[in-house]
Amino acid sequence: KAGVTQTPRYLIKTRGQQVTLSCSPISGHRSVSWYQQTPGQGLQFLFEYFSETQRNKGNFPGRFSGRQFSNSRSEMNVSTLELGDSALYLCASSLEATGSGANVLTFGAGSRLTVL
Amino acid sequence: AQSVAQPEDQVNVAEGNPLTVKCTYSVSGNPYLFWYVQYPNRGLQFLLKYITGDNLVKGSYGFEAEFNKSQTSFHLKKPSALVSDSALYFCAVTGPSGGYQKVTFGTGTKLQVIP
């Protein structure tokens, strides 16, 4: 079966612009999480969506936002880009089991954003 | 708040030697613990997890991890390292957050297997 698909894989933006990244989860997976990966900070949790509702949010400014559609596909948006937003943005999906913390995350290959 | 510590930024080991990548955690309640691996220009891949039961968990590619509750550790091990094991390894813990489960990752450990 198809894995988690993230588009675009690479993109270059300039400061002040905005960007939208897309994530298509594994078929049947209803939970989608987003992470920012940078060499110095490791993996930082952005937010998680389940059935179109944001369940958890990390410590990022309001410039970072996301949404999930009825087919579980998710998008994240970063407005007013800053140089420090340059990173690999990873999306992960999981098969949600109510009350279980044992879900395995399946990651996409990521979208590498460079802000000039 | 839950946390994960990977004290070593990089681990170097000779091919054929045993390897250990260290991880300690802090979480309220019973922990769910995971190891993921990331190869260059790829997303993370699941290696193994501990939920309950046997403290020694076996996973993909010959890796295993030992859960130690008293030391709050979950070290990743392999008896004989391969050059192809060279990658970035992440430990993660799942714990309660606002009524749901939240995953927290460590900062990652780069494993370099030397031929």
Short mmCIF file of C-alpha atoms in Angstrom, two decimals:
data_model
loop_
_atom_site.label_atom_id
_atom_site.label_comp_id
_atom_site.label_asym_id
_atom_site.label_seq_id
_atom_site.Cartn_x
_atom_site.Cartn_y
_atom_site.Cartn_z
CA LYS A 1 0.00 0.00 0.00
CA ALA A 2 1.08 3.58 -0.60
CA GLY A 3 3.06 5.28 2.15
CA VAL A 4 2.79 8.79 3.48
CA THR A 5 3.19 11.28 0.66
CA GLN A 6 4.47 14.78 1.19
CA THR A 7 4.56 17.51 -1.43
CA PRO A 8 6.53 19.39 -2.47
CA ARG A 9 9.78 17.63 -1.57
CA TYR A 10 11.92 20.72 -1.94
CA LEU A 11 11.09 24.40 -2.08
CA ILE A 12 12.84 27.72 -1.80
CA LYS A 13 11.12 30.83 -0.53
CA THR A 14 12.18 34.31 0.50
CA ARG A 15 11.58 36.03 3.80
CA GLY A 16 8.07 37.35 4.22
CA GLN A 17 6.48 34.88 1.85
CA GLN A 18 4.14 32.12 2.92
CA VAL A 19 4.23 28.42 2.15
CA THR A 20 1.75 25.54 2.18
CA LEU A 21 2.88 21.95 2.57
CA SER A 22 0.71 18.94 1.90
CA CYS A 23 0.56 15.48 3.43
CA SER A 24 -1.46 12.46 2.30
CA PRO A 25 -1.54 9.78 5.02
CA ILE A 26 -1.69 6.05 4.59
CA SER A 27 -5.17 4.96 3.60
CA GLY A 28 -7.23 4.33 6.74
CA HIS A 29 -4.99 6.40 9.01
CA ARG A 30 -6.96 9.18 10.68
CA SER A 31 -4.24 10.85 12.72
CA VAL A 32 -1.71 13.18 11.11
CA SER A 33 1.14 14.87 12.96
CA TRP A 34 3.64 17.45 11.78
CA TYR A 35 7.22 17.90 12.95
CA GLN A 36 9.97 20.38 12.21
CA GLN A 37 13.46 18.92 11.99
CA THR A 38 16.57 21.08 12.21
CA PRO A 39 20.18 20.08 12.92
CA GLY A 40 20.31 22.01 16.17
CA GLN A 41 16.82 21.37 17.57
CA GLY A 42 16.11 17.82 16.47
CA LEU A 43 12.44 16.92 15.96
CA GLN A 44 10.03 19.53 17.23
CA PHE A 45 6.32 18.72 17.40
CA LEU A 46 4.11 21.20 15.56
CA PHE A 47 0.57 19.82 15.79
CA GLU A 48 -1.58 16.75 15.47
CA TYR A 49 -4.92 16.35 13.75
CA PHE A 50 -7.50 13.62 14.10
CA SER A 51 -10.80 13.60 12.23
CA GLU A 52 -10.31 17.21 11.14
CA THR A 53 -9.73 18.41 14.72
CA GLN A 54 -6.48 19.72 16.12
CA ARG A 55 -5.77 17.61 19.22
CA ASN A 56 -2.34 18.80 20.27
CA LYS A 57 -0.18 21.77 19.45
CA GLY A 58 3.50 22.38 20.04
CA ASN A 59 5.22 25.59 21.06
CA PHE A 60 5.35 27.37 17.74
CA PRO A 61 4.15 30.90 16.92
CA GLY A 62 0.78 31.53 15.32
CA ARG A 63 2.48 31.87 11.91
CA PHE A 64 2.39 28.07 11.84
CA SER A 65 -1.05 26.65 11.18
CA GLY A 66 -2.58 23.52 9.82
CA ARG A 67 -5.76 21.77 8.91
CA GLN A 68 -7.05 18.35 8.06
CA PHE A 69 -9.64 17.50 5.46
CA SER A 70 -12.40 14.92 5.57
CA ASN A 71 -10.27 12.45 3.60
CA SER A 72 -7.54 12.80 6.31
CA ARG A 73 -5.18 14.69 4.03
CA SER A 74 -3.51 17.52 5.87
CA GLU A 75 -1.87 20.80 5.05
CA MET A 76 0.34 23.06 7.08
CA ASN A 77 0.93 26.71 6.37
CA VAL A 78 3.69 29.03 7.45
CA SER A 79 3.10 32.72 6.93
CA THR A 80 5.61 35.58 6.96
CA LEU A 81 8.56 33.25 6.57
CA GLU A 82 11.72 33.85 8.54
CA LEU A 83 15.23 32.55 7.91
CA GLY A 84 14.90 30.34 10.97
CA ASP A 85 11.99 28.49 9.40
CA SER A 86 14.41 26.71 7.08
CA ALA A 87 14.02 23.06 8.01
CA LEU A 88 12.80 19.64 7.01
CA TYR A 89 9.08 19.38 7.73
CA LEU A 90 7.94 15.86 8.40
CA CYS A 91 4.44 14.51 8.38
CA ALA A 92 3.48 11.27 10.11
CA SER A 93 0.27 9.30 10.14
CA SER A 94 -0.98 6.63 12.49
CA LEU A 95 -3.87 4.25 12.90
CA GLU A 96 -5.63 5.67 15.88
CA ALA A 97 -6.79 3.37 18.64
CA THR A 98 -8.78 5.21 21.27
CA GLY A 99 -6.90 5.48 24.53
CA SER A 100 -3.82 3.75 23.21
CA GLY A 101 -0.42 5.39 23.18
CA ALA A 102 1.17 2.52 21.33
CA ASN A 103 0.48 3.76 17.83
CA VAL A 104 3.39 3.50 15.44
CA LEU A 105 4.02 6.61 13.37
CA THR A 106 4.64 6.23 9.65
CA PHE A 107 6.60 9.17 8.30
CA GLY A 108 6.73 10.74 4.91
CA ALA A 109 10.05 11.68 3.31
CA GLY A 110 9.55 15.31 4.26
CA SER A 111 9.43 18.70 2.62
CA ARG A 112 12.72 20.57 2.77
CA LEU A 113 12.09 24.30 3.02
CA THR A 114 14.85 26.82 2.44
CA VAL A 115 14.14 30.45 3.28
CA LEU A 116 16.46 33.02 1.70
CA ALA B 1 6.08 17.21 31.28
CA GLN B 2 7.50 14.21 29.50
CA SER B 3 10.99 14.21 28.05
CA VAL B 4 13.54 12.02 26.32
CA ALA B 5 17.31 12.32 26.56
CA GLN B 6 19.82 10.88 24.13
CA PRO B 7 23.10 11.82 25.77
CA GLU B 8 25.34 11.08 22.80
CA ASP B 9 25.19 13.16 19.65
CA GLN B 10 27.29 10.57 17.83
CA VAL B 11 28.36 7.00 18.40
CA ASN B 12 31.20 5.42 16.45
CA VAL B 13 31.60 1.66 16.32
CA ALA B 14 33.65 -0.71 14.20
CA GLU B 15 31.84 -3.06 11.85
CA GLY B 16 31.17 -6.37 13.54
CA ASN B 17 31.31 -4.95 17.04
CA PRO B 18 28.26 -4.64 19.28
CA LEU B 19 26.59 -1.25 19.41
CA THR B 20 24.54 0.61 22.01
CA VAL B 21 22.63 3.84 21.55
CA LYS B 22 21.46 5.27 24.85
CA CYS B 23 18.09 6.72 25.78
CA THR B 24 16.54 7.80 29.06
CA TYR B 25 13.02 9.10 29.54
CA SER B 26 10.69 10.86 31.92
CA VAL B 27 6.92 10.40 31.74
CA SER B 28 4.00 10.08 34.12
CA GLY B 29 2.42 6.67 34.24
CA ASN B 30 3.48 3.67 32.24
CA PRO B 31 5.64 4.56 29.26
CA TYR B 32 5.28 3.58 25.67
CA LEU B 33 8.76 3.70 24.18
CA PHE B 34 9.91 3.65 20.58
CA TRP B 35 13.00 3.70 18.43
CA TYR B 36 13.02 5.13 14.94
CA VAL B 37 15.81 5.34 12.37
CA GLN B 38 16.36 7.99 9.72
CA TYR B 39 18.50 7.45 6.66
CA PRO B 40 19.74 10.45 4.64
CA ASN B 41 17.02 12.33 2.77
CA ARG B 42 14.35 10.04 4.18
CA GLY B 43 11.68 10.21 6.82
CA LEU B 44 11.88 8.23 10.05
CA GLN B 45 11.25 4.50 10.02
CA PHE B 46 9.91 2.49 12.95
CA LEU B 47 12.36 -0.01 14.48
CA LEU B 48 10.71 -1.31 17.64
CA LYS B 49 8.51 -0.43 20.58
CA TYR B 50 7.94 -1.35 24.20
CA ILE B 51 4.43 -1.38 25.62
CA THR B 52 4.48 -3.91 28.40
CA GLY B 53 5.80 -7.37 29.19
CA ASP B 54 9.27 -8.65 28.41
CA ASN B 55 11.92 -6.02 29.07
CA LEU B 56 13.91 -7.09 26.00
CA VAL B 57 12.20 -6.04 22.80
CA LYS B 58 13.29 -7.29 19.40
CA GLY B 59 12.78 -5.21 16.27
CA SER B 60 13.73 -4.80 12.65
CA TYR B 61 17.18 -5.36 11.11
CA GLY B 62 18.48 -7.30 14.14
CA PHE B 63 18.04 -4.44 16.59
CA GLU B 64 16.77 -4.91 20.12
CA ALA B 65 16.18 -2.62 23.08
CA GLU B 66 16.20 -3.19 26.80
CA PHE B 67 13.63 -1.48 29.00
CA ASN B 68 14.88 -0.70 32.50
CA LYS B 69 12.20 0.81 34.70
CA SER B 70 14.41 1.60 37.68
CA GLN B 71 16.89 3.48 35.50
CA THR B 72 14.17 4.88 33.22
CA SER B 73 16.22 3.80 30.24
CA PHE B 74 15.51 2.19 26.89
CA HIS B 75 18.86 1.59 25.21
CA LEU B 76 19.04 0.35 21.63
CA LYS B 77 21.44 -2.51 20.95
CA LYS B 78 22.71 -4.75 18.19
CA PRO B 79 25.17 -7.63 18.64
CA SER B 80 27.10 -7.00 15.43
CA ALA B 81 27.07 -3.64 13.63
CA LEU B 82 26.89 -3.29 9.86
CA VAL B 83 28.10 -0.35 7.78
CA SER B 84 24.52 -0.06 6.51
CA ASP B 85 23.37 0.64 10.08
CA SER B 86 24.96 4.09 9.83
CA ALA B 87 22.07 6.51 10.27
CA LEU B 88 20.36 8.86 12.71
CA TYR B 89 18.48 7.15 15.53
CA PHE B 90 15.66 8.66 17.53
CA CYS B 91 14.17 7.48 20.79
CA ALA B 92 10.58 8.51 21.56
CA VAL B 93 8.13 8.25 24.44
CA THR B 94 4.35 8.54 24.41
CA GLY B 95 2.52 9.96 27.38
CA PRO B 96 -0.74 11.66 28.31
CA SER B 97 -1.38 15.20 27.13
CA GLY B 98 -4.72 16.90 27.49
CA GLY B 99 -6.62 13.65 27.43
CA TYR B 100 -4.77 12.33 24.43
CA GLN B 101 -1.42 10.71 23.83
CA LYS B 102 1.54 12.86 22.80
CA VAL B 103 4.80 11.67 21.30
CA THR B 104 8.08 13.29 22.39
CA PHE B 105 11.29 12.58 20.52
CA GLY B 106 14.87 12.77 21.66
CA THR B 107 17.37 14.91 19.79
CA GLY B 108 18.77 11.95 17.90
CA THR B 109 22.06 10.05 17.89
CA LYS B 110 24.14 9.69 14.76
CA LEU B 111 25.53 6.19 14.47
CA GLN B 112 28.67 5.81 12.39
CA VAL B 113 29.78 2.24 11.68
CA ILE B 114 33.39 2.17 10.53
CA PRO B 115 34.41 -0.51 8.01
#
